[in-house]
Coordinates of C-alpha atoms and ligand atoms in Angstrom, one line a residue:
Chain A
M835 CA 35.0 127.6 -7.1
K836 CA 38.5 128.4 -8.0
L837 CA 39.2 124.6 -7.6
L838 CA 36.4 123.6 -9.9
V839 CA 37.6 126.2 -12.7
S840 CA 41.1 124.6 -12.4
E841 CA 39.9 120.9 -12.6
L842 CA 37.5 121.8 -15.6
R843 CA 40.6 123.2 -17.5
K844 CA 42.5 119.8 -16.7
V845 CA 39.4 118.0 -18.2
I846 CA 39.4 120.1 -21.3
Y847 CA 43.2 120.5 -21.9
V848 CA 44.1 116.7 -21.5
R849 CA 43.7 114.9 -24.8
S850 CA 43.2 111.4 -23.4
N851 CA 40.0 112.7 -22.0
W852 CA 38.8 113.5 -25.5
G853 CA 39.9 110.0 -26.6
L854 CA 37.6 108.7 -23.9
L855 CA 34.8 110.5 -25.2
V856 CA 35.4 109.2 -28.8
G857 CA 35.7 105.6 -27.3
A858 CA 32.2 106.1 -25.6
I859 CA 30.7 107.3 -28.7
F860 CA 32.1 104.5 -30.7
I861 CA 30.9 101.8 -28.3
S862 CA 27.8 103.2 -27.9
A863 CA 27.0 103.8 -31.5
V864 CA 28.5 100.3 -32.6
G865 CA 26.7 98.5 -29.7
T866 CA 23.3 100.2 -30.8
A867 CA 23.7 99.7 -34.4
V868 CA 24.7 96.0 -34.3
T869 CA 21.6 95.1 -32.2
V870 CA 19.5 95.7 -35.2
P871 CA 20.9 92.9 -37.5
I872 CA 21.2 90.6 -34.3
L873 CA 17.5 91.0 -33.6
A874 CA 16.2 91.4 -37.1
P875 CA 13.7 88.7 -37.9
V876 CA 15.2 85.6 -39.5
E877 CA 12.7 84.2 -41.9
G878 CA 9.8 85.6 -40.2
G879 CA 10.7 84.0 -36.7
A880 CA 11.7 86.3 -33.9
V881 CA 15.1 85.7 -32.3
F882 CA 15.7 85.7 -28.5
G883 CA 11.8 86.2 -28.4
V884 CA 12.1 89.7 -29.3
S885 CA 10.8 91.3 -32.4
L886 CA 11.6 94.7 -34.1
Q887 CA 8.1 95.0 -34.9
E888 CA 7.1 95.3 -31.4
T889 CA 7.8 98.5 -29.3
S890 CA 9.7 96.5 -26.8
G891 CA 12.2 95.2 -29.4
V892 CA 12.9 98.6 -30.6
D893 CA 13.3 99.9 -27.1
S894 CA 16.0 97.2 -26.4
V895 CA 17.7 98.2 -29.5
Y896 CA 18.0 101.8 -28.1
A897 CA 18.7 100.7 -24.5
N898 CA 22.4 99.9 -25.8
A899 CA 23.0 103.6 -26.2
V900 CA 24.2 103.5 -22.7
S901 CA 27.0 101.2 -23.3
G902 CA 29.8 103.8 -23.0
Y903 CA 29.5 103.6 -19.1
I904 CA 32.8 102.0 -18.6
F905 CA 34.5 105.1 -20.2
A906 CA 32.7 107.3 -17.6
I907 CA 34.3 105.2 -14.8
I908 CA 37.7 105.4 -16.5
L909 CA 37.5 109.2 -16.9
G910 CA 36.9 109.6 -13.3
I911 CA 40.0 107.2 -12.4
L912 CA 42.2 109.3 -14.8
L913 CA 41.2 112.6 -13.1
M914 CA 42.8 111.6 -9.9
S915 CA 45.4 108.7 -10.8
G916 CA 46.7 111.1 -13.8
E917 CA 48.0 113.5 -11.2
F918 CA 50.3 111.1 -9.7
R919 CA 51.2 109.5 -13.1
H920 CA 52.3 112.8 -14.5
G921 CA 53.6 114.4 -11.3
T922 CA 51.0 117.3 -11.6
A923 CA 49.9 116.3 -7.9
V924 CA 53.0 118.4 -6.7
A925 CA 51.7 121.6 -8.3
T926 CA 48.1 120.8 -7.4
F927 CA 48.8 120.3 -3.7
L928 CA 51.3 123.2 -3.4
T929 CA 48.4 125.3 -4.8
S930 CA 45.9 123.7 -2.6
P931 CA 47.5 122.0 0.5
K932 CA 44.3 121.0 1.9
R933 CA 44.0 117.9 0.0
Y934 CA 40.4 117.1 0.7
R935 CA 39.2 120.3 -1.0
V936 CA 41.0 119.1 -4.2
V937 CA 39.2 115.9 -3.8
F938 CA 35.8 117.5 -3.4
A939 CA 36.4 119.6 -6.5
K940 CA 37.5 116.8 -8.4
L941 CA 34.3 114.6 -7.4
A942 CA 32.1 117.5 -8.7
V943 CA 34.0 117.8 -12.0
S944 CA 34.4 114.3 -12.5
A945 CA 30.6 113.8 -12.1
L946 CA 29.8 116.5 -14.5
A947 CA 32.3 115.6 -17.1
A948 CA 31.4 111.8 -17.0
A949 CA 27.6 112.8 -17.2
A950 CA 28.4 114.9 -20.4
L951 CA 30.3 111.9 -21.7
M952 CA 27.2 109.5 -21.2
I953 CA 24.8 111.9 -22.7
I954 CA 26.8 112.6 -25.8
S955 CA 27.5 109.0 -26.4
A956 CA 23.8 108.0 -25.7
V957 CA 22.8 110.6 -28.5
A958 CA 25.4 109.1 -30.7
G959 CA 23.8 105.6 -29.9
F960 CA 20.3 106.9 -30.8
I961 CA 21.4 108.2 -34.1
A962 CA 23.3 104.9 -35.0
G963 CA 20.3 102.9 -33.7
W964 CA 17.8 105.0 -35.8
L965 CA 20.0 104.6 -39.0
A966 CA 20.4 100.9 -38.4
L967 CA 16.5 100.6 -38.0
Q968 CA 15.9 102.2 -41.2
T969 CA 17.1 98.9 -42.8
V970 CA 14.3 96.9 -41.3
D971 CA 10.9 96.7 -42.7
D972 CA 8.1 98.3 -40.7
A973 CA 10.0 98.5 -37.5
A974 CA 8.0 99.6 -34.7
S975 CA 8.4 103.1 -32.9
P976 CA 10.1 103.2 -29.6
S977 CA 8.0 103.7 -26.5
E978 CA 7.0 107.5 -25.9
N979 CA 9.4 108.7 -23.3
L980 CA 12.2 106.3 -24.1
F981 CA 14.9 108.9 -25.4
L982 CA 14.0 111.1 -22.4
N983 CA 14.2 108.3 -20.0
L984 CA 17.5 107.0 -21.5
I985 CA 19.0 110.5 -21.4
L986 CA 18.1 111.0 -17.8
A987 CA 19.5 107.7 -16.9
S988 CA 22.8 108.4 -18.7
A989 CA 23.2 111.7 -17.1
L990 CA 22.7 110.3 -13.6
A991 CA 24.7 107.0 -14.3
G992 CA 27.5 109.2 -15.8
A993 CA 27.5 111.5 -12.6
V994 CA 27.5 108.4 -10.3
L995 CA 30.2 106.6 -12.2
G996 CA 32.3 109.5 -12.4
V997 CA 32.2 109.7 -8.6
I998 CA 33.1 106.1 -8.4
G999 CA 35.9 106.3 -10.8
L1000 CA 37.5 109.1 -9.0
A1001 CA 37.2 107.5 -5.7
I1002 CA 38.9 104.4 -7.3
G1003 CA 41.6 106.5 -8.8
T1004 CA 42.2 108.1 -5.2
L1005 CA 42.4 104.8 -3.6
I1006 CA 44.7 103.3 -6.0
K1007 CA 47.1 106.0 -7.2
N1008 CA 48.8 103.8 -9.9
Q1009 CA 46.6 104.8 -13.0
L1010 CA 47.3 101.5 -14.9
L1011 CA 46.7 99.4 -11.8
A1012 CA 43.4 101.4 -10.9
I1013 CA 42.1 100.6 -14.5
V1014 CA 43.1 97.0 -14.7
V1015 CA 41.7 96.3 -11.2
T1016 CA 38.4 97.9 -12.2
L1017 CA 37.9 96.1 -15.5
V1018 CA 39.1 92.8 -14.0
Y1019 CA 36.6 93.5 -11.2
L1020 CA 33.8 94.3 -13.4
F1021 CA 34.1 91.9 -16.3
I1022 CA 35.5 88.8 -14.2
V1023 CA 35.1 89.1 -10.6
D1024 CA 31.6 90.6 -10.6
P1025 CA 30.2 88.1 -13.0
L1026 CA 31.6 85.1 -11.1
L1027 CA 30.0 86.4 -7.9
L1028 CA 26.8 86.7 -9.8
A1029 CA 27.0 83.1 -10.7
L1030 CA 27.8 82.0 -7.3
F1031 CA 25.5 84.2 -5.3
P1032 CA 22.6 84.9 -7.6
D1033 CA 20.5 86.5 -4.8
S1034 CA 23.0 89.2 -3.8
A1035 CA 23.8 90.1 -7.4
K1036 CA 21.7 92.9 -7.2
F1037 CA 23.8 94.7 -4.6
L1038 CA 27.1 94.2 -6.6
P1039 CA 28.3 97.0 -8.9
T1040 CA 27.6 95.4 -12.0
G1041 CA 24.0 94.7 -10.8
L1042 CA 23.5 98.2 -9.7
I1043 CA 24.9 99.7 -12.7
T1044 CA 22.4 97.5 -14.7
A1045 CA 19.5 98.6 -12.4
M1046 CA 20.5 102.3 -12.6
L1047 CA 20.4 102.1 -16.2
N1048 CA 17.2 100.5 -16.1
L1049 CA 18.0 97.7 -18.6
D1050 CA 15.7 94.9 -18.7
I1051 CA 17.4 91.5 -19.1
D1052 CA 15.6 88.3 -18.7
A1053 CA 18.0 85.5 -19.4
P1054 CA 17.1 82.5 -17.1
E1055 CA 19.7 80.4 -18.7
L1056 CA 22.3 82.7 -17.4
G1057 CA 20.6 83.0 -14.1
I1058 CA 19.9 86.9 -14.7
N1059 CA 16.6 88.5 -14.3
T1060 CA 16.8 92.2 -13.8
N1061 CA 13.2 92.2 -12.7
N1062 CA 14.5 91.3 -9.2
Y1063 CA 17.0 94.2 -9.3
L1064 CA 16.7 97.6 -7.4
P1065 CA 14.9 100.4 -8.8
P1066 CA 17.0 102.8 -10.7
F1067 CA 17.3 105.7 -8.1
E1068 CA 17.9 103.1 -5.2
A1069 CA 20.6 101.4 -7.3
A1070 CA 22.0 104.8 -8.0
G1071 CA 22.0 105.6 -4.4
F1072 CA 23.9 102.5 -3.6
L1073 CA 26.5 103.2 -6.1
V1074 CA 27.0 106.7 -4.7
A1075 CA 27.3 105.0 -1.3
F1076 CA 30.2 103.0 -2.8
G1077 CA 31.8 105.8 -4.2
V1078 CA 31.5 107.9 -0.8
V1079 CA 32.9 105.0 1.0
F1080 CA 35.9 104.5 -1.5
A1081 CA 36.7 108.3 -1.6
G1082 CA 36.4 108.4 2.3
V1083 CA 38.8 105.4 2.6
A1084 CA 41.1 107.2 0.1
M1085 CA 41.3 110.3 1.9
F1086 CA 42.5 108.7 5.0
T1087 CA 45.0 106.2 3.5
S1088 CA 46.4 107.0 0.0
L1089 CA 45.9 110.7 0.1
R1090 CA 47.6 111.1 3.4
R1091 CA 50.8 109.7 2.0
D1092 CA 53.7 111.8 0.8
I1093 CA 53.6 113.0 -2.5
D1094 CA 56.8 112.9 -4.8
Chain B
M946 CA 61.1 137.9 12.1
S947 CA 62.1 134.8 10.4
A948 CA 60.4 134.0 7.1
I949 CA 61.1 130.2 7.5
V950 CA 61.7 128.3 10.6
F951 CA 62.5 124.5 11.0
K952 CA 61.6 123.2 14.4
N953 CA 63.5 120.0 15.1
L954 CA 62.3 118.5 11.7
T955 CA 62.9 114.8 11.5
K956 CA 61.8 112.6 8.6
K957 CA 62.8 109.0 8.6
Y958 CA 62.2 106.4 5.8
G959 CA 62.0 103.2 7.4
K960 CA 64.7 103.2 9.8
Q961 CA 67.0 105.6 8.0
Y962 CA 67.0 109.2 8.9
A963 CA 66.6 111.5 5.7
V964 CA 66.5 114.6 8.1
N965 CA 67.7 114.5 11.6
D966 CA 66.2 117.1 14.0
L967 CA 66.8 120.1 11.8
A968 CA 66.4 123.3 13.7
V969 CA 67.3 126.5 11.9
E970 CA 65.7 129.8 11.0
I971 CA 66.0 131.5 7.6
E972 CA 65.9 135.2 7.6
T973 CA 63.5 137.5 5.9
G974 CA 64.8 139.3 2.9
K975 CA 68.0 137.1 2.5
I976 CA 69.1 134.8 -0.1
T977 CA 70.1 131.5 1.9
G978 CA 72.0 128.7 0.1
F979 CA 70.9 125.3 1.3
L980 CA 74.0 123.0 0.8
G981 CA 74.8 119.3 1.3
P982 CA 76.1 116.4 -0.3
N983 CA 73.9 114.1 -2.5
G984 CA 71.3 112.4 -0.1
A985 CA 72.0 115.0 2.6
G986 CA 68.2 115.4 3.0
K987 CA 67.8 118.8 1.4
S988 CA 64.9 118.0 -0.8
T989 CA 63.3 116.1 1.8
S990 CA 63.6 118.9 4.3
L991 CA 61.9 121.2 1.5
R992 CA 59.3 118.8 0.8
C993 CA 58.2 118.6 4.4
L994 CA 58.3 122.3 4.5
V995 CA 55.8 122.8 1.7
G996 CA 53.5 120.0 2.9
L997 CA 53.9 117.4 0.6
A998 CA 55.7 114.9 2.9
A999 CA 54.7 114.6 6.5
P1000 CA 57.6 114.8 8.9
T1001 CA 58.1 111.9 11.2
D1002 CA 58.8 114.6 14.2
G1003 CA 58.9 118.3 14.6
S1004 CA 57.6 120.9 12.3
S1005 CA 58.3 123.8 10.0
T1006 CA 56.5 127.3 9.6
I1007 CA 56.3 129.8 6.9
N1008 CA 55.5 133.2 7.9
G1009 CA 54.7 131.6 11.5
V1010 CA 52.3 129.1 10.2
P1011 CA 52.5 125.6 8.6
Y1012 CA 52.1 125.8 4.9
Q1013 CA 49.0 123.9 4.9
E1014 CA 47.4 126.4 7.1
L1015 CA 48.7 129.5 4.8
E1016 CA 45.7 131.2 3.1
N1017 CA 46.1 131.2 -0.7
P1018 CA 49.8 129.9 -0.4
L1019 CA 50.7 130.8 -3.9
S1020 CA 50.6 134.5 -3.1
Q1021 CA 53.0 134.0 -0.3
V1022 CA 55.3 131.2 -1.3
G1023 CA 56.7 130.1 -4.8
T1024 CA 58.2 126.6 -5.0
V1025 CA 60.5 124.9 -7.5
L1026 CA 61.0 121.3 -6.5
D1027 CA 63.5 118.8 -8.2
S1028 CA 60.6 116.7 -9.1
R1029 CA 58.6 116.8 -12.4
G1030 CA 55.6 118.7 -11.9
F1031 CA 54.1 119.5 -15.2
H1032 CA 51.9 117.5 -17.5
R1033 CA 53.8 116.6 -20.6
G1034 CA 50.7 116.5 -22.9
L1035 CA 49.7 120.0 -22.1
T1036 CA 51.4 123.1 -23.4
G1037 CA 53.5 125.3 -20.8
K1038 CA 50.9 127.9 -20.9
Q1039 CA 48.0 125.5 -20.2
N1040 CA 49.8 124.0 -17.4
L1041 CA 50.4 127.4 -15.8
K1042 CA 46.7 128.4 -16.5
V1043 CA 45.5 125.3 -14.5
I1044 CA 47.5 126.5 -11.6
A1045 CA 46.5 129.9 -12.0
A1046 CA 42.7 129.1 -12.0
A1047 CA 43.3 127.0 -8.8
A1048 CA 44.9 129.9 -7.1
G1049 CA 42.5 132.6 -8.5
I1050 CA 45.3 134.2 -10.5
D1051 CA 44.3 136.1 -13.6
D1052 CA 45.1 134.4 -16.9
A1053 CA 47.1 137.6 -17.8
R1054 CA 49.7 136.9 -15.1
V1055 CA 50.3 133.7 -16.8
D1056 CA 51.8 135.7 -19.9
E1057 CA 53.7 138.0 -17.7
V1058 CA 55.5 135.2 -15.8
L1059 CA 56.3 133.4 -19.2
E1060 CA 57.7 136.6 -20.5
K1061 CA 59.8 137.2 -17.4
V1062 CA 61.6 133.5 -17.6
E1063 CA 61.8 134.2 -21.5
L1064 CA 59.6 131.4 -22.4
S1065 CA 57.0 133.4 -24.4
D1066 CA 58.1 131.8 -27.7
A1067 CA 57.5 128.3 -26.4
A1068 CA 54.4 129.0 -24.5
N1069 CA 52.2 127.0 -26.7
K1070 CA 54.5 124.0 -27.2
R1071 CA 53.7 120.9 -25.3
V1072 CA 55.8 120.5 -22.2
G1073 CA 56.9 117.0 -23.5
K1074 CA 58.8 118.7 -26.3
Y1075 CA 60.7 121.1 -23.8
S1076 CA 64.4 120.6 -23.1
L1077 CA 65.4 120.4 -19.3
G1078 CA 66.2 123.9 -19.2
M1079 CA 63.0 125.1 -20.6
K1080 CA 61.4 123.0 -18.0
Q1081 CA 63.3 124.5 -15.2
R1082 CA 62.3 128.1 -16.5
L1083 CA 58.7 126.9 -16.6
S1084 CA 58.9 125.8 -13.0
L1085 CA 60.3 129.3 -12.1
A1086 CA 57.3 130.9 -13.9
G1087 CA 55.0 128.7 -11.9
A1088 CA 56.8 129.8 -8.7
L1089 CA 56.3 133.5 -9.5
L1090 CA 52.7 133.3 -10.6
G1091 CA 51.4 134.5 -7.3
D1092 CA 54.2 137.1 -6.8
P1093 CA 55.1 135.7 -3.6
E1094 CA 57.6 137.2 -1.0
I1095 CA 59.2 134.0 -0.3
L1096 CA 60.8 131.6 -2.9
I1097 CA 61.9 128.0 -2.2
L1098 CA 64.0 126.7 -5.0
D1099 CA 65.4 123.1 -5.1
E1100 CA 68.3 123.0 -7.4
P1101 CA 66.9 125.5 -10.0
A1102 CA 70.2 125.6 -11.9
N1103 CA 69.8 122.0 -12.7
G1104 CA 69.7 121.4 -16.5
L1105 CA 70.6 125.1 -17.3
D1106 CA 73.6 125.7 -19.7
P1107 CA 76.2 128.4 -18.8
V1108 CA 74.0 131.0 -20.4
G1109 CA 71.0 129.8 -18.6
I1110 CA 73.0 129.8 -15.2
A1111 CA 74.2 133.4 -15.7
W1112 CA 70.6 134.3 -16.7
L1113 CA 69.3 132.6 -13.3
R1114 CA 72.0 134.4 -11.4
T1115 CA 70.8 137.8 -12.7
F1116 CA 67.2 136.7 -12.2
L1117 CA 67.5 135.8 -8.7
K1118 CA 69.7 139.0 -7.9
K1119 CA 66.6 141.0 -9.3
L1120 CA 64.1 139.0 -7.3
A1121 CA 66.2 139.7 -4.2
E1122 CA 66.3 143.3 -4.7
G1123 CA 62.7 143.3 -4.3
G1124 CA 63.4 142.2 -0.7
R1125 CA 62.4 138.7 -1.2
T1126 CA 63.4 135.8 0.8
I1127 CA 65.0 133.1 -1.2
L1128 CA 65.9 129.6 0.0
I1129 CA 67.7 127.9 -2.5
S1130 CA 69.6 124.4 -2.9
S1131 CA 72.3 123.9 -5.2
H1132 CA 75.6 122.0 -5.9
Q1133 CA 77.1 124.9 -7.7
L1134 CA 79.2 126.1 -5.0
A1135 CA 81.1 128.8 -6.9
E1136 CA 77.8 130.0 -8.1
M1137 CA 76.5 129.9 -4.8
Q1138 CA 79.3 132.2 -3.3
N1139 CA 78.4 134.8 -5.7
T1140 CA 74.7 134.9 -5.1
V1141 CA 73.9 134.0 -1.3
D1142 CA 73.9 136.0 1.8
D1143 CA 73.6 133.2 4.2
V1144 CA 74.5 129.6 4.1
L1145 CA 73.1 126.3 5.7
I1146 CA 74.9 123.1 5.2
I1147 CA 73.5 119.7 6.0
H1148 CA 75.1 116.3 6.0
K1149 CA 73.4 112.9 6.5
G1150 CA 70.3 114.7 7.6
K1151 CA 72.0 116.9 10.2
L1152 CA 72.7 120.6 10.3
V1153 CA 76.5 121.1 10.3
A1154 CA 76.9 124.7 9.8
S1155 CA 74.7 127.7 9.5
G1156 CA 75.4 131.5 9.4
T1157 CA 76.4 134.2 7.0
L1158 CA 78.5 133.3 4.0
S1159 CA 81.7 135.0 5.5
D1160 CA 81.0 133.4 8.9
I1161 CA 81.0 129.9 7.0
T1162 CA 83.9 130.6 4.6
Q1163 CA 86.2 132.1 7.1
G1164 CA 88.2 133.5 4.2
D1165 CA 88.4 130.3 2.2
T1166 CA 86.2 129.6 -0.8
L1167 CA 82.8 128.1 -0.2
E1168 CA 84.0 125.0 -1.6
Q1169 CA 86.7 124.6 0.6
A1170 CA 84.6 125.3 3.6
F1171 CA 81.9 122.9 2.2
L1172 CA 84.5 120.0 2.0
R1173 CA 85.9 120.9 5.4
L1174 CA 82.4 120.8 7.0
T1175 CA 81.1 117.7 5.4
G1176 CA 84.2 115.5 5.7
G1177 CA 85.0 115.6 2.1
A1178 CA 88.7 115.6 0.9
A1179 CA 90.1 119.2 1.0
Ligands
LIG2253 N1 60.6 108.6 -1.0 C1 61.6 108.2 -0.4 N2 61.7 107.0 0.2 C2 62.8 106.5 0.8 N3 63.8 107.2 1.0 C3 63.9 108.4 0.5 C4 63.0 109.0 -0.1 N4 63.2 110.3 -0.6 C5 64.4 110.4 0.0 N5 64.9 109.2 0.6 C6 66.2 109.1 1.2 O1 66.4 110.3 2.0 C7 67.8 110.8 2.0 C8 67.7 112.3 1.7 O2 67.4 112.4 0.3 P1 67.2 113.9 -0.5 O3 66.5 113.6 -1.8 O4 66.5 114.7 0.6 O5 68.7 114.4 -0.5 P2 69.3 115.7 -1.1 O6 69.9 116.5 -0.2 O7 68.0 116.4 -1.8 O8 70.2 115.0 -2.4 P3 70.5 115.6 -3.7 O9 71.7 116.6 -3.7 O10 70.9 114.3 -4.6 O11 69.3 116.1 -4.4 C9 68.4 109.8 1.0 O12 69.1 108.9 1.6 C10 67.2 109.3 0.1 O13 67.7 108.0 -0.4
LIG2254 MG1 67.6 116.9 -3.9

């Protein structure tokens, strides 16, 4: 409990965390708003087979409100690797020499903070999307539970990605390296694996994240059809398992090492 | 009883011995100077003592148990290490509040220790803007948070100006009067001679002398004794 308060204070006091929130809000708002002109009817015909006059079209606009997820992972990474970058690990582990306790407290706080980040940025995305839709004539209404579902998906995804990020930051204590490795993996390695082994894609992190966020993407030309992906809760379960494995490995490797 | 015990502590980095079979006890209620040339292994010994580095062999205890086993360690041991330990983007006060929360210490105590080290005016300044001496004071404030009976200080005078050093001397004397055990490493031998009760000297990782100040100096100055024992020119 004491450690939770301490970790929460770190999240609130460190300014770069607020920067991540701003980044997530920005990406989410812009990502949602720009979908409207992209999908807006060009001379009567629908682009990408999606029409904003249909509920599914409007739903796919709002679905972009979860775009801030990468910031949730980075937040988790920073919560642990920041300790080594700034040298505060010394004070942290002098105060709480049983290191696994610190990791557990950080996992909990990271899940909480990343969930909050995702919820806030999703709401920003809704607002931006709603504003952008005002420019479209007779746009359809979103489906009934869309907002609720997206908020729940954001909260769940944030918590899970916060856990994963923290685990990565514990495993790779060098902050910059941890972030670069994560981004390269998510945006280069995973898509390559996806292209090479389309059948296994649903078990790769990006596939799991897509499934957890319940995004419907059907782009046969790219070999992606999320209809084959796992149901959201199963995907979240797999992602948590990834996080637990990373954190477990970290506790027996990088966290055992000397702290300077 | 001894407050701090090193039991044949050995720490190797690769093939090189940083600390080699250090066996010594530090008495409760005394100020002990921990001396040795650069690279002698002082910081390494202290980092092993507080559980930040794992010894290659041997062990060390504080109040009879390894640091990691202490219940709420900050209430028993205050530590100042030579490494950086504060977040530059946070204020001095915020840094201490993070530590206080983890140790279950009341926030009011944060203001108290800042006052003690005369840092109240800079409490809300970011640590990145602190001078070296201010950071040292903040480290001392952090060590005092839990009002511990034992203090482990690695070169606390580092970066202090003459006024700061004089301040530290009185400060340590006051702490010691309360019956605290203080283990302090330093290169300021003249200063140490005025401050410590006991002395430990290590050289190339090995203990070369330990005893009361007068045992070690044998009528010479501490500097002369130090140079004699560590093979430096006299
Ligand atoms: N993390 C490390 N990796 C490798 N070698 C190290 C490490 N830390 C210390 N050493 C080596 O161990 C030896 C002892 O270093 P240590 O810092 O303990 O000396 P010291 O007595 O504190 O010196 P100083 O008076 O300069 O602070 C040195 O040879 C140093 O190079
Ligand atoms: Mg040193």
